[in-house]
Amino acid sequence: MNKIGVYTSGGDAPGMNACLRAVVRTAIFNGLEVKGIKRGYEGMISNDIIDLDRQSVANIIQRGGTFLKTARSQTFMTKEGRKIAYDNIKKHGIDALVCVGGNGSYTGAKIFFEEYGVPCIGLPGTIDNDLFGTDFTIGYDTAINTALDAIDKIRDTAHSHERVFIVEVMGRNSGFIALDVAIAGGAEGALIPEDQGDWDKVLNHFNNPKRRKKSFSIIVVAEGDEQGGALILEKKLTSMYPDLKIRSTILGHVQRGGSPSARDRILASRLGSEAITALLTGQKSVTVGIVSDEVVYTPFEQAIKGKKSVSESLINLAEILSI
Ligand code: F6P
């Protein structure tokens, strides 16, 4: 192996730049050449592939987003698209790949290895923290801190106007962001897809005369919750409790941006470097994660199918602390 290609794919996440920096510098440290593939699989297909050296990744560790840019590619999901991508990879003399992204990006890498035998190491990059094979994903820590900062601000208005605020956070089909942010933000409720009983807990909160004495509340809802998003819940709760002043806020893409936290930079640097170690030691089609502070390799198949569970004890804690 002489030359590797690296790309970011799927939704951007704070820390992706720190990760790219670690991949590039560790590769060069070990005598490898590095190519950067722009816009993930899209760049593989459109041949948007550039040379990277140690200077190309200077002054990016503190920046959000990804300097290689990112995309969700439909064309790569077709056989024809992957054939063009393979031809381009070969043209550039790329022997192996490092992919930073989520489940969709992992799926692309797995199929590509099966079809063309191009080794690929997957690194978990998503704010959602929903990837199997790692305790935390790159971007998650920054995203929860961004959401928390917003909730602290909303709390000021909730308190001053004696209102109920429903705050919708991202997370796709998972409730990691919502649950952590609810606990850290002192919310009265967390609605997450993983907890089927959470709606009743929220209603108990509103129906209990003692709790009703509280002049304001914050309810955090995960965008993928089965009850619906913040706007739907605002309508539903307003019709059920017309005497309450209920407002909703959707935090949206603000959670994806910003300078990565120290935790995310360290995680990203560690994982980026470990991806090169994995390739140098003969790994061909795995993700690299960190579980209980140990580096763990998980075959793509398992990482894609595996379901990471939210902690039951955190669900209980959120309930206990919301009395
Ligand atoms: O996977 C990251 C994420 O931000 C999810 O939380 C969210 O559901 C989705 O991406 C939004 O995607 P897009 O930026 O394409 O609208």
Coordinates of C-alpha atoms and ligand atoms in Angstrom, one line a residue:
M1 CA 0.0 0.0 0.0
N2 CA 1.5 3.3 -1.1
K3 CA -1.4 5.7 -1.5
I4 CA -4.6 6.2 0.3
G5 CA -7.7 8.3 -0.4
V6 CA -9.7 10.0 2.3
Y7 CA -13.2 11.5 2.2
T8 CA -16.1 12.7 4.3
S9 CA -19.6 11.6 3.4
G10 CA -23.2 12.2 4.7
G11 CA -24.0 15.0 7.1
D12 CA -21.1 17.1 8.2
A13 CA -20.1 17.0 11.8
P14 CA -17.8 19.2 14.0
G15 CA -14.5 17.4 14.3
M16 CA -14.4 16.0 10.7
N17 CA -11.5 18.4 9.9
A18 CA -9.6 17.3 12.9
C19 CA -10.1 13.8 11.8
L20 CA -8.9 14.5 8.2
R21 CA -5.8 16.2 9.6
A22 CA -5.0 13.1 11.7
V23 CA -5.5 10.7 8.8
V24 CA -3.3 12.8 6.5
R25 CA -0.5 13.4 9.0
T26 CA -0.4 9.9 10.3
A27 CA -0.3 8.5 6.7
I28 CA 2.5 10.9 5.7
F29 CA 4.4 10.0 9.0
N30 CA 4.2 6.4 7.8
G31 CA 5.5 7.2 4.3
L32 CA 2.2 7.0 2.5
E33 CA 0.9 9.4 -0.1
V34 CA -2.6 10.9 0.4
K35 CA -5.4 12.0 -1.9
G36 CA -8.5 13.9 -0.8
I37 CA -11.7 13.0 -2.4
K38 CA -14.1 15.9 -2.5
R39 CA -17.8 15.6 -1.6
G40 CA -17.5 11.9 -0.6
Y41 CA -18.7 9.4 -3.2
E42 CA -19.8 12.2 -5.5
G43 CA -16.2 13.3 -5.9
M44 CA -15.1 9.7 -6.6
I45 CA -17.5 9.7 -9.5
S46 CA -16.8 13.2 -10.8
N47 CA -13.0 12.6 -10.4
D48 CA -12.8 15.6 -8.0
I49 CA -9.7 14.2 -6.3
I50 CA -6.8 16.4 -5.0
D51 CA -3.3 15.9 -3.6
L52 CA -3.0 16.4 0.2
D53 CA 0.2 17.1 2.1
R54 CA 0.9 18.0 5.7
Q55 CA 0.3 21.7 4.9
S56 CA -3.1 21.0 3.3
V57 CA -4.5 20.2 6.8
A58 CA -2.8 23.1 8.7
N59 CA -5.1 25.4 10.6
I60 CA -8.3 23.3 10.3
I61 CA -8.4 21.5 13.6
Q62 CA -10.6 24.2 15.1
R63 CA -13.0 24.5 12.2
G64 CA -16.5 23.0 11.9
G65 CA -17.7 21.4 8.7
T66 CA -15.3 19.6 6.4
F67 CA -12.8 21.2 4.1
L68 CA -13.2 18.3 1.7
K69 CA -16.9 19.0 1.6
T70 CA -19.5 16.3 1.8
A71 CA -22.6 14.9 0.1
R72 CA -25.1 12.1 0.1
S73 CA -24.6 10.4 -3.2
Q74 CA -27.5 8.6 -5.0
T75 CA -25.3 7.8 -8.0
F76 CA -22.9 5.7 -5.9
M77 CA -25.9 3.5 -5.0
T78 CA -26.0 2.4 -8.6
K79 CA -23.6 -0.2 -10.1
E80 CA -22.7 2.2 -13.0
G81 CA -21.8 4.9 -10.5
R82 CA -19.5 2.6 -8.5
K83 CA -17.8 1.4 -11.7
I84 CA -16.9 5.0 -12.7
A85 CA -15.7 5.6 -9.1
Y86 CA -13.5 2.6 -9.2
D87 CA -11.9 3.6 -12.5
N88 CA -11.2 7.1 -11.0
I89 CA -9.7 5.6 -7.9
K90 CA -7.4 3.4 -10.0
K91 CA -6.4 6.3 -12.2
H92 CA -5.1 8.1 -9.1
G93 CA -3.3 5.0 -7.9
I94 CA -5.3 4.9 -4.7
D95 CA -4.8 1.5 -2.9
A96 CA -7.1 2.0 0.1
L97 CA -9.7 4.4 1.5
V98 CA -10.6 6.0 4.7
C99 CA -14.3 7.1 4.9
V100 CA -15.6 9.5 7.6
G101 CA -19.4 9.3 7.9
G102 CA -22.4 7.6 9.1
N103 CA -24.4 4.4 8.3
G104 CA -25.1 5.3 4.6
S105 CA -21.4 6.0 4.0
Y106 CA -20.4 2.7 5.7
T107 CA -22.9 0.9 3.4
G108 CA -21.2 2.4 0.4
A109 CA -17.8 1.4 1.6
K110 CA -18.9 -2.1 2.3
I111 CA -20.4 -2.6 -1.1
F112 CA -17.4 -1.1 -2.8
F113 CA -15.0 -3.5 -1.0
E114 CA -17.2 -6.5 -1.9
E115 CA -17.4 -5.5 -5.6
Y116 CA -13.9 -4.2 -6.2
G117 CA -11.8 -5.3 -3.2
V118 CA -10.7 -1.7 -2.3
P119 CA -9.9 -1.8 1.4
C120 CA -11.7 0.8 3.4
I121 CA -11.7 1.9 7.0
G122 CA -14.8 3.6 8.3
L123 CA -14.7 6.3 11.0
P124 CA -17.9 7.3 12.8
G125 CA -18.6 10.9 11.9
T126 CA -22.1 12.1 12.7
I127 CA -23.7 14.3 15.4
D128 CA -26.4 11.7 16.0
N129 CA -24.2 9.2 18.0
D130 CA -26.3 6.4 16.6
L131 CA -23.4 4.3 15.2
F132 CA -22.7 0.8 16.6
G133 CA -19.0 0.0 17.4
T134 CA -18.1 3.2 19.3
D135 CA -19.2 4.9 22.5
F136 CA -19.2 8.3 20.9
T137 CA -19.2 9.6 17.3
I138 CA -17.2 12.5 16.0
G139 CA -19.4 15.7 16.3
Y140 CA -21.7 14.4 19.0
D141 CA -20.1 16.2 22.0
T142 CA -20.1 19.6 20.1
A143 CA -23.7 19.1 19.0
I144 CA -25.0 18.4 22.5
N145 CA -23.1 21.4 23.9
T146 CA -24.6 23.6 21.1
A147 CA -28.1 22.4 21.8
L148 CA -27.5 22.8 25.5
D149 CA -26.4 26.4 25.1
A150 CA -29.6 27.1 23.1
I151 CA -31.8 25.4 25.8
D152 CA -30.1 27.5 28.6
K153 CA -31.1 30.6 26.6
I154 CA -34.7 29.4 25.9
R155 CA -35.0 28.7 29.7
D156 CA -34.6 32.4 30.4
T157 CA -37.7 33.2 28.3
A158 CA -39.6 30.2 29.6
H159 CA -39.0 31.4 33.1
S160 CA -39.7 35.1 32.5
H161 CA -42.9 34.4 30.6
E162 CA -44.0 31.3 32.6
R163 CA -44.2 29.3 29.4
V164 CA -43.8 25.7 28.4
F165 CA -41.2 25.3 25.7
I166 CA -40.9 22.2 23.5
V167 CA -37.5 22.1 22.0
E168 CA -36.8 19.8 19.0
V169 CA -33.3 18.5 18.5
M170 CA -31.8 16.4 15.7
G171 CA -30.8 12.7 15.9
R172 CA -32.6 11.2 12.9
N173 CA -34.2 8.0 14.4
S174 CA -32.3 8.1 17.7
G175 CA -32.7 9.9 21.0
F176 CA -29.1 10.2 22.1
I177 CA -28.9 14.0 21.6
A178 CA -32.4 14.6 23.1
L179 CA -31.8 12.5 26.2
D180 CA -28.4 13.9 27.1
V181 CA -29.5 17.4 26.4
A182 CA -32.7 17.0 28.5
I183 CA -30.6 15.8 31.5
A184 CA -27.9 18.4 31.1
G185 CA -30.5 21.2 30.5
G186 CA -32.7 20.2 33.5
A187 CA -35.7 19.5 31.2
E188 CA -39.0 18.3 32.6
G189 CA -39.4 15.7 29.8
A190 CA -37.5 13.9 27.1
L191 CA -39.4 12.4 24.2
I192 CA -37.2 9.9 22.3
P193 CA -38.0 7.1 19.9
E194 CA -36.4 4.5 22.2
D195 CA -38.8 5.2 25.1
Q196 CA -42.4 4.2 24.4
G197 CA -43.6 5.4 27.8
D198 CA -42.2 8.9 27.6
W199 CA -45.5 10.6 26.3
D200 CA -47.4 9.4 29.4
K201 CA -44.6 10.7 31.6
V202 CA -45.0 14.1 30.0
L203 CA -48.8 14.0 30.4
N204 CA -48.4 12.9 34.0
H205 CA -46.3 16.0 34.5
F206 CA -49.0 18.3 33.1
N207 CA -51.8 16.4 34.9
N208 CA -50.2 16.4 38.3
P209 CA -51.4 19.4 40.3
K210 CA -48.1 19.7 42.3
R211 CA -46.0 19.7 39.1
R212 CA -48.4 22.1 37.4
K213 CA -47.4 24.7 40.1
K214 CA -44.1 25.0 38.3
S215 CA -44.3 28.2 36.4
F216 CA -42.4 26.9 33.4
S217 CA -41.2 23.7 31.7
I218 CA -38.8 22.6 29.0
I219 CA -39.6 19.4 27.1
V220 CA -37.0 18.1 24.7
V221 CA -38.2 16.1 21.7
A222 CA -36.0 14.1 19.3
E223 CA -36.9 14.8 15.7
G224 CA -37.6 11.1 15.2
D225 CA -40.0 10.7 18.1
E226 CA -43.2 8.9 17.2
Q227 CA -45.3 11.7 18.8
G228 CA -44.2 14.1 16.1
G229 CA -42.0 17.1 16.1
A230 CA -42.2 20.3 18.2
L231 CA -44.8 22.0 16.1
I232 CA -47.2 19.0 16.2
L233 CA -46.7 18.7 20.0
E234 CA -47.3 22.4 20.5
K235 CA -50.7 22.1 18.8
K236 CA -51.5 18.8 20.6
L237 CA -50.6 20.1 24.1
T238 CA -52.2 23.5 23.5
S239 CA -55.5 21.8 22.7
M240 CA -55.2 19.6 25.7
Y241 CA -54.1 22.3 28.1
P242 CA -55.5 25.6 26.8
D243 CA -54.5 27.5 30.0
L244 CA -50.8 26.8 29.4
K245 CA -48.7 29.1 27.3
I246 CA -46.9 26.7 25.0
R247 CA -44.2 27.5 22.4
S248 CA -42.0 25.4 20.3
T249 CA -38.4 25.8 18.9
I250 CA -36.7 23.6 16.3
L251 CA -32.9 23.9 16.8
G252 CA -32.2 22.4 13.3
H253 CA -28.8 22.7 11.6
V254 CA -27.3 25.0 14.2
Q255 CA -26.5 21.7 15.9
R256 CA -24.3 20.6 13.0
G257 CA -22.0 23.6 12.9
G258 CA -19.4 25.4 15.0
S259 CA -15.9 24.8 16.3
P260 CA -15.5 21.3 17.6
S261 CA -15.2 20.8 21.4
A262 CA -11.9 19.6 22.9
R263 CA -13.5 16.1 23.3
D264 CA -14.5 15.9 19.6
R265 CA -11.0 17.1 18.5
I266 CA -9.3 14.5 20.6
L267 CA -11.7 11.7 19.6
A268 CA -11.4 12.7 15.9
S269 CA -7.6 12.9 16.1
R270 CA -7.4 9.5 17.8
L271 CA -9.7 7.8 15.3
G272 CA -8.1 9.4 12.3
S273 CA -4.7 8.1 13.3
E274 CA -6.0 4.7 14.2
A275 CA -7.5 4.3 10.7
I276 CA -4.0 4.4 9.3
T277 CA -2.8 1.9 11.9
A278 CA -5.7 -0.4 10.9
L279 CA -4.8 -0.2 7.2
L280 CA -1.1 -0.8 8.0
T281 CA -1.9 -3.9 10.0
G282 CA -3.9 -5.4 7.3
Q283 CA -7.5 -4.4 8.1
K284 CA -9.6 -4.3 5.0
S285 CA -13.3 -3.6 5.7
V286 CA -13.9 -2.4 9.2
T287 CA -14.9 0.6 11.2
V288 CA -12.7 1.9 14.0
G289 CA -14.4 3.1 17.2
I290 CA -13.5 3.6 20.8
V291 CA -15.4 1.6 23.4
S292 CA -14.5 2.0 27.1
D293 CA -11.3 3.9 26.0
E294 CA -10.1 0.9 23.9
V295 CA -9.8 1.0 20.1
V296 CA -12.2 -1.5 18.6
Y297 CA -12.6 -2.8 15.0
T298 CA -16.1 -3.7 13.9
P299 CA -16.7 -5.3 10.5
F300 CA -18.9 -3.0 8.3
E301 CA -21.7 -5.6 8.2
Q302 CA -22.0 -5.6 12.0
A303 CA -21.6 -1.9 12.3
I304 CA -24.4 -1.2 9.8
K305 CA -26.8 -3.8 11.3
G306 CA -25.9 -3.3 15.0
K307 CA -28.2 -1.2 17.1
K308 CA -26.7 1.1 19.7
S309 CA -29.0 1.5 22.6
V310 CA -29.6 4.6 24.7
S311 CA -28.9 4.0 28.4
E312 CA -31.9 2.8 30.4
S313 CA -30.4 4.3 33.5
L314 CA -30.2 7.7 31.8
I315 CA -33.9 7.4 30.8
N316 CA -34.7 6.7 34.5
L317 CA -32.4 9.5 35.7
A318 CA -34.2 12.0 33.4
E319 CA -37.5 10.9 34.9
I320 CA -36.3 11.1 38.5
L321 CA -34.7 14.5 38.1
S322 CA -37.8 16.0 36.5
I323 CA -40.1 15.8 39.5
Ligands
F6P1 O1 -27.3 12.7 10.5 C1 -27.1 14.0 10.9 C2 -28.4 14.8 10.7 O2 -28.2 16.1 11.1 C3 -29.6 14.2 11.4 O3 -29.7 14.5 12.7 C4 -30.7 14.8 10.6 O4 -31.9 14.0 10.6 C5 -30.2 14.9 9.2 O5 -28.8 14.8 9.3 C6 -30.5 16.1 8.4 O6 -30.0 15.9 7.1 P1 -29.9 17.1 6.0 O7 -28.8 18.0 6.5 O8 -29.6 16.4 4.8 O9 -31.2 17.8 6.0

